[in-house]
Coordinates of C-alpha atoms and ligand atoms in Angstrom, one line a residue:
V106 CA 116.9 71.6 16.6
A107 CA 114.6 72.6 13.6
G108 CA 117.3 74.2 11.5
S109 CA 119.6 71.2 11.8
M110 CA 116.8 68.6 11.5
S111 CA 117.9 66.2 8.8
K112 CA 115.2 64.9 6.5
S113 CA 113.7 61.7 7.8
E114 CA 114.3 58.6 5.8
L115 CA 111.5 56.8 7.8
L116 CA 108.8 59.2 6.6
G117 CA 108.1 58.7 2.9
F118 CA 104.7 60.4 2.5
E119 CA 103.7 64.0 1.6
A120 CA 102.3 65.8 4.7
I121 CA 98.7 66.8 4.4
P122 CA 97.1 70.1 5.4
T123 CA 94.6 70.5 8.3
S124 CA 90.9 70.0 7.5
T125 CA 87.6 71.1 8.9
A126 CA 85.6 68.8 6.5
D127 CA 83.4 65.9 7.7
T128 CA 85.6 63.3 6.2
V129 CA 88.9 61.4 6.6
S130 CA 91.8 62.5 4.5
V131 CA 95.1 60.8 4.0
P132 CA 98.2 61.6 1.9
A133 CA 98.4 61.1 -1.9
G134 CA 98.9 57.4 -2.7
Y135 CA 96.9 56.3 0.3
K136 CA 93.4 55.2 0.8
A137 CA 91.2 55.2 3.9
D138 CA 88.0 52.9 4.0
V139 CA 85.6 52.2 6.8
L140 CA 86.0 48.6 8.1
V141 CA 83.3 48.5 10.8
S142 CA 81.1 51.0 12.5
W143 CA 79.0 51.1 15.8
G144 CA 76.0 48.8 15.4
D145 CA 77.3 46.7 12.5
P146 CA 76.2 43.1 12.9
I147 CA 79.1 40.8 14.0
F148 CA 77.2 37.5 14.2
A149 CA 75.6 35.6 11.4
N150 CA 72.0 36.3 12.4
A151 CA 72.5 39.7 14.0
P152 CA 70.1 42.5 12.9
A153 CA 71.3 45.4 10.7
F154 CA 72.1 48.7 12.4
S155 CA 69.2 50.9 13.3
Q156 CA 68.9 53.5 16.0
Q157 CA 65.7 51.6 17.0
N158 CA 67.8 48.5 17.8
N159 CA 67.1 47.1 21.3
A160 CA 69.6 45.6 23.9
D161 CA 69.5 42.1 22.3
A162 CA 70.4 43.5 18.9
Q163 CA 73.2 45.7 20.3
A164 CA 74.7 42.6 22.1
Q165 CA 75.2 41.0 18.6
Q166 CA 76.6 44.2 17.0
F167 CA 79.8 46.1 17.1
G168 CA 80.0 48.3 20.2
D169 CA 80.0 52.1 20.4
N170 CA 82.9 54.6 20.6
N171 CA 85.7 52.3 19.5
D172 CA 89.1 53.1 21.0
G173 CA 92.2 51.0 21.5
M174 CA 92.5 47.9 19.4
T175 CA 94.9 45.0 18.5
F176 CA 95.1 42.9 15.3
F177 CA 95.7 39.2 16.0
P178 CA 96.7 37.3 12.8
L179 CA 95.2 33.8 12.4
A180 CA 96.4 33.0 8.9
N181 CA 97.4 35.0 5.8
D182 CA 93.7 35.7 5.0
R183 CA 92.2 35.5 8.5
A184 CA 92.6 37.6 11.6
L185 CA 90.8 38.7 14.7
L186 CA 90.5 42.4 15.6
A187 CA 89.9 43.1 19.3
V188 CA 88.5 46.6 19.8
N189 CA 87.6 48.5 22.9
N190 CA 84.1 50.2 23.1
E191 CA 84.7 53.0 25.5
Y192 CA 81.3 54.6 26.1
I193 CA 78.0 55.7 24.5
N194 CA 76.4 59.0 23.4
D195 CA 72.7 59.1 24.6
E196 CA 71.8 61.4 21.7
Y197 CA 72.8 58.8 19.1
L198 CA 72.3 55.5 20.9
F199 CA 68.6 56.2 21.5
T200 CA 65.8 57.8 19.5
H201 CA 64.8 59.7 22.6
S202 CA 68.2 61.1 23.6
G203 CA 68.4 59.1 26.8
E204 CA 65.6 60.8 28.7
N205 CA 63.8 58.5 31.2
I206 CA 65.6 55.4 30.0
S207 CA 63.8 52.0 30.2
A208 CA 65.3 48.8 31.6
D209 CA 66.0 47.7 28.0
D210 CA 67.7 51.1 27.2
A211 CA 70.0 50.6 30.2
R212 CA 70.8 47.1 29.0
K213 CA 71.4 48.4 25.5
S214 CA 73.8 51.0 26.9
Q215 CA 75.7 48.3 28.8
A216 CA 75.8 46.1 25.7
A217 CA 77.3 49.0 23.6
H218 CA 80.2 49.1 26.1
G219 CA 83.1 46.7 26.6
V220 CA 85.0 45.0 23.8
S221 CA 84.2 43.7 20.4
L222 CA 86.2 40.7 19.0
V223 CA 85.6 40.6 15.3
E224 CA 87.0 38.1 12.8
L225 CA 88.3 39.5 9.6
K226 CA 88.9 37.8 6.3
K227 CA 90.6 38.9 3.1
V228 CA 88.3 39.2 0.1
D229 CA 90.0 40.3 -3.2
G230 CA 93.0 41.4 -1.2
R231 CA 91.1 43.5 1.3
W232 CA 90.1 42.9 4.9
V233 CA 86.3 42.7 5.6
V234 CA 84.3 41.6 8.7
N235 CA 83.4 37.9 8.8
P236 CA 80.1 37.6 10.7
Q237 CA 80.5 33.8 10.5
G238 CA 83.8 33.8 12.4
R239 CA 83.8 31.4 15.3
L240 CA 85.9 33.8 17.5
N241 CA 83.4 36.6 17.2
R242 CA 82.5 37.8 20.7
R243 CA 81.0 40.7 22.6
I244 CA 82.2 41.5 26.0
T245 CA 79.9 43.9 27.8
A246 CA 79.3 45.7 31.1
Y247 CA 77.6 42.5 32.3
T248 CA 79.9 39.7 31.1
E249 CA 81.2 37.6 34.0
M250 CA 84.9 38.1 34.8
A251 CA 87.3 37.0 37.5
M252 CA 89.3 39.2 39.9
T253 CA 92.9 37.9 40.2
G254 CA 96.0 38.9 42.1
P255 CA 96.6 40.4 45.5
A256 CA 93.2 42.2 45.8
A257 CA 91.1 39.1 44.8
S258 CA 88.6 38.2 47.6
H259 CA 89.5 41.2 49.7
S260 CA 86.6 42.5 51.9
L261 CA 86.6 45.8 49.9
L262 CA 85.6 43.8 46.8
K263 CA 82.8 41.8 48.3
T264 CA 79.2 42.7 47.5
A265 CA 75.7 41.4 48.3
A266 CA 75.7 39.7 44.9
D267 CA 79.3 38.4 45.1
P268 CA 80.3 37.4 48.7
S269 CA 83.5 35.9 47.2
G270 CA 84.9 39.2 46.1
Q271 CA 86.2 37.6 42.9
K272 CA 83.3 37.3 40.5
I273 CA 82.7 40.6 38.8
L274 CA 80.2 41.5 36.2
G275 CA 81.5 43.4 33.2
T276 CA 83.9 46.0 32.1
F277 CA 83.2 49.5 30.9
N278 CA 84.8 52.7 29.8
N279 CA 87.4 50.6 28.1
C280 CA 89.8 53.2 26.9
A281 CA 93.0 52.0 25.4
N282 CA 94.7 48.6 25.3
G283 CA 97.7 46.4 25.2
E284 CA 98.7 43.0 24.1
T285 CA 101.0 40.3 25.5
P286 CA 103.5 38.0 23.8
W287 CA 101.4 35.0 25.0
G288 CA 98.6 36.1 22.8
T289 CA 96.1 37.9 25.1
Y290 CA 94.5 41.3 24.8
L291 CA 94.5 43.9 27.6
T292 CA 91.6 46.3 27.9
C293 CA 91.9 49.2 30.4
E294 CA 89.0 50.6 32.5
E295 CA 89.2 54.4 32.5
N296 CA 86.4 56.7 33.7
F297 CA 84.5 54.1 35.7
N298 CA 83.4 56.6 38.3
G299 CA 81.0 58.1 35.8
Y300 CA 78.6 55.1 36.0
F301 CA 77.9 55.2 39.8
A302 CA 75.1 57.3 41.4
S303 CA 72.4 57.0 43.9
E304 CA 68.7 57.8 44.4
K305 CA 69.7 59.1 47.8
T306 CA 72.0 62.1 48.5
V307 CA 75.1 60.6 50.2
T308 CA 78.5 61.9 51.1
L309 CA 81.2 59.4 50.3
G310 CA 84.6 59.4 52.0
K311 CA 87.9 60.5 50.5
T312 CA 88.8 57.2 48.9
Y313 CA 85.7 57.7 46.7
Q314 CA 86.3 61.4 46.2
R315 CA 89.9 60.8 45.0
Y316 CA 88.4 58.7 42.1
G317 CA 85.5 61.1 41.4
I318 CA 82.8 58.8 42.7
S319 CA 79.7 60.5 44.1
D320 CA 76.0 60.2 44.2
S321 CA 75.6 61.5 40.7
D322 CA 76.8 59.8 37.5
W323 CA 77.7 61.2 34.1
G324 CA 74.2 60.7 32.8
Y325 CA 74.2 57.0 32.1
D326 CA 71.4 56.3 34.6
W327 CA 72.3 52.6 34.9
Y328 CA 71.6 52.7 38.6
K329 CA 67.9 53.3 37.9
H330 CA 67.6 49.7 36.5
D331 CA 70.7 47.9 37.7
E332 CA 71.0 48.2 41.5
R333 CA 74.7 47.5 41.7
F334 CA 75.4 50.9 40.3
D335 CA 73.6 52.5 43.2
V336 CA 76.7 53.4 45.3
A337 CA 74.7 54.0 48.5
K338 CA 73.3 50.5 48.3
H339 CA 76.4 48.8 47.1
P340 CA 79.4 50.9 48.2
N341 CA 82.0 48.2 47.2
E342 CA 80.9 47.9 43.6
P343 CA 83.0 50.8 42.4
H344 CA 86.1 49.1 43.8
R345 CA 85.6 46.4 41.2
F346 CA 86.3 48.7 38.3
G347 CA 89.3 50.8 37.3
W348 CA 91.5 47.8 36.5
V349 CA 93.3 46.3 33.5
V350 CA 91.5 43.2 32.2
E351 CA 93.2 40.4 30.3
I352 CA 91.2 38.6 27.7
D353 CA 92.1 35.4 25.8
P354 CA 90.8 36.3 22.3
M355 CA 91.3 32.7 21.0
D356 CA 88.8 31.2 23.4
P357 CA 85.3 32.8 23.1
N358 CA 84.2 30.9 26.3
S359 CA 87.1 32.1 28.4
T360 CA 86.5 34.2 31.5
P361 CA 88.3 37.7 31.3
K362 CA 90.6 38.3 34.2
K363 CA 91.0 41.6 36.1
R364 CA 94.6 42.0 37.0
S365 CA 94.6 43.7 40.5
A366 CA 98.5 43.7 40.7
L367 CA 98.5 46.5 38.1
G368 CA 96.6 48.8 40.4
R369 CA 93.2 50.7 40.3
F370 CA 93.1 54.0 38.6
K371 CA 91.7 55.6 35.5
H372 CA 93.7 53.4 33.1
E373 CA 94.5 54.7 29.7
N374 CA 96.5 51.9 28.0
A375 CA 98.9 49.1 29.1
A376 CA 102.2 49.3 27.2
L377 CA 103.8 45.9 27.8
T378 CA 107.4 45.0 27.1
V379 CA 109.7 42.1 27.9
N380 CA 112.8 43.2 29.6
D381 CA 116.1 41.6 28.6
D382 CA 116.1 39.4 31.7
G383 CA 112.6 38.2 31.0
H384 CA 110.6 40.2 33.4
V385 CA 107.4 41.6 31.9
V386 CA 107.1 45.3 32.4
V387 CA 103.9 47.3 31.8
Y388 CA 103.8 51.1 31.7
M389 CA 100.4 52.7 32.4
G390 CA 99.0 56.2 32.5
D391 CA 96.2 57.5 34.8
D392 CA 94.4 60.0 32.7
E393 CA 93.3 62.7 35.1
R394 CA 94.7 66.2 35.8
G395 CA 97.5 65.9 38.3
E396 CA 97.5 62.1 38.5
H397 CA 100.4 59.8 37.9
L398 CA 102.4 57.4 35.7
Y399 CA 102.9 53.8 36.8
K400 CA 105.1 50.8 36.0
F401 CA 104.4 47.1 36.8
V402 CA 107.2 44.5 36.9
S403 CA 106.2 40.9 36.9
E404 CA 107.4 38.6 39.6
G405 CA 107.9 35.7 37.2
K406 CA 109.8 35.8 33.9
Y407 CA 108.6 35.3 30.3
D408 CA 109.9 32.1 28.7
P409 CA 109.0 32.0 24.9
S410 CA 109.4 28.2 24.9
K411 CA 106.6 27.9 27.4
G412 CA 103.9 29.5 25.3
R413 CA 100.5 29.8 27.1
A414 CA 102.2 28.7 30.4
N415 CA 103.2 32.3 30.6
R416 CA 99.6 33.4 30.8
D417 CA 99.4 34.4 34.5
L418 CA 102.5 36.6 34.5
L419 CA 100.4 39.6 35.2
E420 CA 98.9 38.0 38.3
N421 CA 101.8 39.0 40.7
G422 CA 104.5 41.6 40.6
T423 CA 105.5 45.0 41.9
L424 CA 103.8 48.3 41.1
Y425 CA 105.8 51.5 41.0
V426 CA 104.9 55.2 40.4
A427 CA 107.1 57.8 38.7
K428 CA 108.9 60.8 40.3
F429 CA 110.5 63.3 37.8
T430 CA 113.2 65.7 38.8
G431 CA 114.7 68.5 36.7
S432 CA 118.2 69.4 35.7
D433 CA 120.2 72.5 34.7
D434 CA 118.9 71.9 31.1
E435 CA 115.3 72.8 30.4
L436 CA 113.0 70.0 29.4
K437 CA 115.2 67.1 30.6
G438 CA 116.1 65.5 33.9
Q439 CA 116.2 62.3 35.9
G440 CA 113.5 60.1 37.3
E441 CA 112.9 57.5 39.9
W442 CA 110.3 54.7 40.3
L443 CA 108.8 54.6 43.8
E444 CA 107.7 51.2 45.0
L445 CA 104.0 50.8 46.0
T446 CA 104.4 47.8 48.3
F447 CA 102.7 47.4 51.7
G448 CA 105.1 48.2 54.5
K449 CA 107.4 50.3 52.4
N450 CA 107.6 54.1 51.7
G451 CA 105.0 54.9 54.3
L452 CA 102.4 52.5 53.0
T453 CA 101.5 51.4 56.5
P454 CA 98.4 50.9 58.6
E455 CA 99.1 54.3 60.4
N456 CA 98.8 56.0 57.0
G457 CA 95.6 54.1 56.0
F458 CA 97.1 51.1 54.2
P459 CA 96.4 47.9 56.2
D460 CA 97.5 45.5 53.5
Q461 CA 98.7 45.2 49.9
A462 CA 95.1 45.0 48.5
S463 CA 94.4 48.4 49.9
V464 CA 97.5 49.8 48.3
L465 CA 96.3 48.5 44.9
I466 CA 92.6 49.4 45.3
F467 CA 93.6 52.9 46.4
A468 CA 96.7 53.2 44.2
R469 CA 96.2 56.9 43.7
E470 CA 96.4 57.6 47.4
A471 CA 99.4 55.3 47.7
A472 CA 101.1 57.3 44.9
T473 CA 100.5 60.5 46.8
Q474 CA 101.8 58.9 50.0
V475 CA 105.1 58.0 48.4
G476 CA 105.6 61.4 46.7
A477 CA 104.8 60.7 43.0
T478 CA 105.0 63.6 40.5
T479 CA 101.6 65.1 39.4
M480 CA 101.4 64.9 35.6
D481 CA 99.4 66.7 32.9
R482 CA 97.0 63.8 32.3
P483 CA 99.1 60.8 31.3
E484 CA 97.3 59.1 28.4
W485 CA 99.0 56.5 26.2
V486 CA 102.5 55.0 26.7
A487 CA 104.5 53.4 23.9
V488 CA 107.7 51.5 24.0
H489 CA 110.1 52.1 21.1
A490 CA 111.0 49.2 18.9
D491 CA 114.6 49.4 20.3
N492 CA 113.1 48.6 23.7
K493 CA 115.3 51.3 25.3
H494 CA 113.0 54.3 25.1
V495 CA 109.5 54.9 26.3
F496 CA 107.1 57.7 25.4
C497 CA 104.0 59.0 27.1
T498 CA 101.5 61.6 26.0
L499 CA 100.6 64.3 28.5
T500 CA 97.5 65.5 26.8
N501 CA 96.8 68.9 28.5
N502 CA 96.0 70.2 32.0
K503 CA 94.0 73.4 32.6
H504 CA 94.8 73.0 36.4
R505 CA 98.6 73.1 36.0
G506 CA 100.1 76.0 37.8
V507 CA 96.6 77.1 38.8
K508 CA 95.6 74.7 41.5
D509 CA 97.9 74.7 44.6
S510 CA 98.1 70.9 44.4
Q511 CA 99.5 71.0 40.8
P512 CA 102.4 73.5 40.7
L513 CA 104.6 73.7 37.7
N514 CA 107.4 71.0 37.7
A515 CA 110.3 70.2 35.4
A516 CA 108.3 67.5 33.5
N517 CA 105.1 69.5 33.3
P518 CA 106.4 73.1 32.9
R519 CA 103.6 75.0 31.2
T520 CA 100.8 76.9 33.0
K521 CA 97.4 75.3 32.0
N522 CA 99.3 73.3 29.3
P523 CA 96.7 73.9 26.6
Y524 CA 98.5 72.0 23.8
G525 CA 100.0 69.0 25.6
H526 CA 103.4 67.3 25.2
I527 CA 105.1 63.9 24.8
I528 CA 107.7 62.9 27.4
R529 CA 110.3 60.3 26.7
W530 CA 112.5 58.4 29.1
A531 CA 115.4 55.9 28.9
P532 CA 115.6 53.3 31.7
T533 CA 119.1 53.2 33.3
Q534 CA 121.3 50.7 31.3
G535 CA 118.3 49.9 29.1
D536 CA 116.9 47.8 31.9
H537 CA 113.2 48.4 32.5
T538 CA 113.4 47.0 36.0
Q539 CA 115.9 49.6 37.2
A540 CA 114.6 52.2 39.7
T541 CA 116.0 55.2 37.8
F542 CA 115.8 56.8 34.3
E543 CA 116.7 59.8 32.3
W544 CA 114.0 61.8 30.6
D545 CA 113.4 64.6 28.1
I546 CA 110.5 66.1 26.2
F547 CA 110.3 64.8 22.7
V548 CA 107.7 67.3 21.6
M549 CA 105.9 70.1 23.2
A550 CA 102.9 70.9 21.0
G551 CA 102.2 74.6 20.6
H552 CA 101.4 77.4 18.2
P553 CA 104.6 79.0 16.8
E554 CA 102.5 81.5 14.8
K555 CA 100.6 83.0 17.8
Q556 CA 102.7 82.2 20.8
S557 CA 106.2 82.6 22.1
G558 CA 108.5 80.8 24.5
L559 CA 107.3 77.4 25.7
M560 CA 103.8 78.0 24.4
A561 CA 105.1 78.2 20.8
G562 CA 106.1 74.5 21.2
T563 CA 109.5 72.8 20.6
D564 CA 111.5 73.4 17.5
N565 CA 109.9 70.4 15.8
I566 CA 106.6 72.2 15.7
N567 CA 105.9 74.5 12.8
K568 CA 103.0 76.1 11.0
D569 CA 102.6 73.0 8.8
N570 CA 102.3 70.4 11.6
M571 CA 100.6 72.1 14.4
F572 CA 98.3 70.0 16.6
N573 CA 97.1 69.9 20.2
S574 CA 96.3 67.3 22.8
P575 CA 98.3 64.2 21.8
D576 CA 96.6 61.1 23.1
G577 CA 96.9 57.8 21.3
I578 CA 100.5 56.9 20.4
G579 CA 102.1 53.7 19.1
F580 CA 105.2 52.6 17.2
D581 CA 105.1 50.6 14.1
R582 CA 107.7 47.8 13.4
A583 CA 110.1 50.2 11.7
G584 CA 110.0 52.6 14.6
R585 CA 107.7 55.4 13.3
L586 CA 105.8 57.0 16.1
W587 CA 102.2 57.6 15.3
I588 CA 100.5 60.4 17.2
Q589 CA 96.7 60.8 17.5
T590 CA 94.9 63.8 18.9
D591 CA 91.9 64.4 21.1
G592 CA 91.9 68.1 21.4
D593 CA 90.3 71.5 20.7
Y594 CA 89.0 71.3 17.1
S595 CA 87.5 74.8 17.1
N596 CA 90.2 75.9 14.6
E597 CA 90.0 79.4 16.3
G598 CA 91.9 81.5 18.7
D599 CA 94.8 79.7 20.3
F600 CA 93.9 76.7 18.2
A601 CA 93.5 78.5 14.8
G602 CA 95.1 76.5 12.0
M603 CA 95.0 73.2 13.8
G604 CA 91.7 72.0 12.3
N605 CA 90.0 68.7 13.1
N606 CA 91.6 66.0 15.2
Q607 CA 94.2 64.2 13.4
M608 CA 97.1 61.6 13.2
L609 CA 100.7 62.5 12.7
C610 CA 103.8 60.5 12.2
A611 CA 107.2 61.2 13.8
D612 CA 110.7 60.1 13.3
T613 CA 112.0 60.1 16.9
Q614 CA 115.6 60.1 15.7
T615 CA 115.4 63.3 13.7
G616 CA 112.4 64.8 15.6
E617 CA 110.5 65.4 12.4
I618 CA 106.7 65.2 12.6
R619 CA 104.3 65.1 9.6
R620 CA 100.5 65.1 9.5
F621 CA 99.2 61.9 7.9
L622 CA 95.5 61.9 8.5
T623 CA 92.7 64.3 9.4
G624 CA 89.4 63.1 10.9
P625 CA 85.8 64.1 10.4
T626 CA 83.9 66.8 12.3
S627 CA 84.1 66.8 16.1
C628 CA 85.7 63.3 16.3
E629 CA 88.9 62.3 18.1
I630 CA 91.3 59.9 16.4
T631 CA 92.2 57.0 18.8
G632 CA 93.3 53.5 18.5
L633 CA 95.8 52.0 16.1
T634 CA 97.1 48.6 15.0
F635 CA 98.9 47.0 12.0
T636 CA 98.9 43.8 10.1
P637 CA 102.2 42.0 10.6
D638 CA 103.4 43.1 7.1
S639 CA 102.6 46.8 8.0
R640 CA 100.7 47.2 4.8
T641 CA 97.3 47.7 6.4
M642 CA 96.9 50.1 9.3
F643 CA 93.7 50.3 11.4
V644 CA 92.8 53.6 13.0
G645 CA 89.8 54.6 15.1
V646 CA 87.4 57.5 14.5
Q647 CA 85.6 58.1 17.8
H648 CA 82.6 60.2 18.5
P649 CA 82.2 61.9 15.2
G650 CA 79.7 64.7 15.5
A651 CA 78.1 65.4 12.1
H652 CA 77.2 62.7 9.6
F653 CA 80.3 60.4 9.3
P654 CA 80.5 57.9 7.8
A655 CA 77.2 57.7 5.9
G656 CA 77.0 61.4 5.0
G657 CA 73.6 62.9 4.0
D658 CA 71.5 63.1 7.2
G659 CA 73.0 59.9 8.6
I660 CA 73.6 59.8 12.4
P661 CA 77.3 59.8 13.2
R662 CA 78.8 56.4 14.1
S663 CA 82.2 55.7 15.5
S664 CA 84.2 53.6 13.1
V665 CA 87.4 51.6 12.5
I666 CA 89.2 52.9 9.4
M667 CA 91.5 50.8 7.3
I668 CA 94.4 52.5 5.6
T669 CA 96.3 51.0 2.6
K670 CA 98.8 52.3 0.1
D671 CA 97.8 52.2 -3.5
D672 CA 101.0 50.5 -4.5
G673 CA 100.5 47.9 -1.7
G674 CA 103.5 49.3 0.3
V675 CA 104.2 49.7 4.0
I676 CA 102.2 52.5 5.6
G677 CA 104.2 55.6 6.2
T678 CA 106.8 55.0 3.5
Ligands
FEO56 FE1 89.8 57.4 27.1 FE2 92.0 59.3 28.5 O1 91.1 58.7 27.0
CA57 CA1 92.5 58.7 25.2
CA58 CA1 92.0 62.3 25.6
CA59 CA1 87.8 59.2 24.0

């Protein structure tokens, strides 16, 4: 395709080279400023950032490791930015690197997780944080929320502290996001397994193993001070995480709602679209090697004239999982959505599914039961502005073609897939509720200088736009596809010439991809949202590893970056 690739009319900026510098770079004519960083005060009387801050301070400050985010306009000069705070880094959160954490340390860690809702105001034409904003809110790992939908009140969700099975404390490992046409924010719980552990050595059954839950956590040590994270003592607590949570950002007193109808897995984002017939459709990736890609279709229909009366459309509906098949042509084929409904497709008591709640709580096992395709870590999904094409990043998968359970398949055709790819599908007749679709691979990242065949990448990859591990993606209003990376930034060997993690911009009509932004040392670039006029773009720098953004000997702090064009124009033109 490369030779015939016509020059994109959508992409108006000069591509930038790779970088290994500890800074953010953008094209000539653009500017990138830090809007807000981990630990910045977001309430009027909140203390300033210091590594010595305690739990109470952190609960009034911007959370750590910002990821997915959504810009909600309030007026021309007022807005609310909802931002996920995925996780923490012990070595930066504490002065003592997280050794032998105290009860206050554990609470501080929990307070650095969740979601930050931050009002912005325009001062001299530029957006700044407004600590006086009445919608400012922190949602943390201990904020009370409600379980809704078919799994609410199920025995698998009941705990000693919550015999109702519908009152859950907190959300954490909030990876990416989504938003609804009725004005709510969706935050997605990803690697929740990493927070459960036990003082005792215990062997947990296969429904735990499938989600990576064991008696050792990923080092957070919450179980030492908050008993509900001791999985031996409270084995149902892990069932209460791994969900999509819906938040009403316009009511700081509202109770966030976990939406069980969307299934329990390691959620990346929630790409919501309204089908032509009014059904609300949500596409969702489960980011783990060999896991699956899902679709939810609401039972009810969206009616724009009903406003907030649409607000419970995610409470009930049908969940599906994708099966991809190949064709005579390489890198394209057909697909089918397999229904995950109790009593259908072998989801029966004999196979371990006594009811619909079990199907949803153990969605991964249900997906295996119905014969879903194992994927190369499905991360973000994005629906094109035409509402007829959907894209998903398959970030990488070192197990592909290596583990017997993850053989090569048409949609995941590369052994170990070190560079990742972006798959695209078109629902039959442009109808997102249809059971079938056609797919192709929009881009296979690779290294055309060092590799050959599939490892070189598709024709739209060249020495000037190489990258690896596509992760965050999103379309702007004009239909530009923004691609963010979370990959190998060694700039050596198979990744030589790729530099730090970055953001690129693609014209999905012509296939052209240009590098727009390079991030600081060791970071990943993740999270994107725009103002309605597309003249300010917000982008996340997560887990920088040197001294960004302060420089000098400052400790690194994850930050939201604000990109503007010097001539005030639309970003990307
Ligand atoms: Fe939180 Fe799969 O990235
Ligand atoms: Ca990600
Ligand atoms: Ca990733
Ligand atoms: Ca991340």
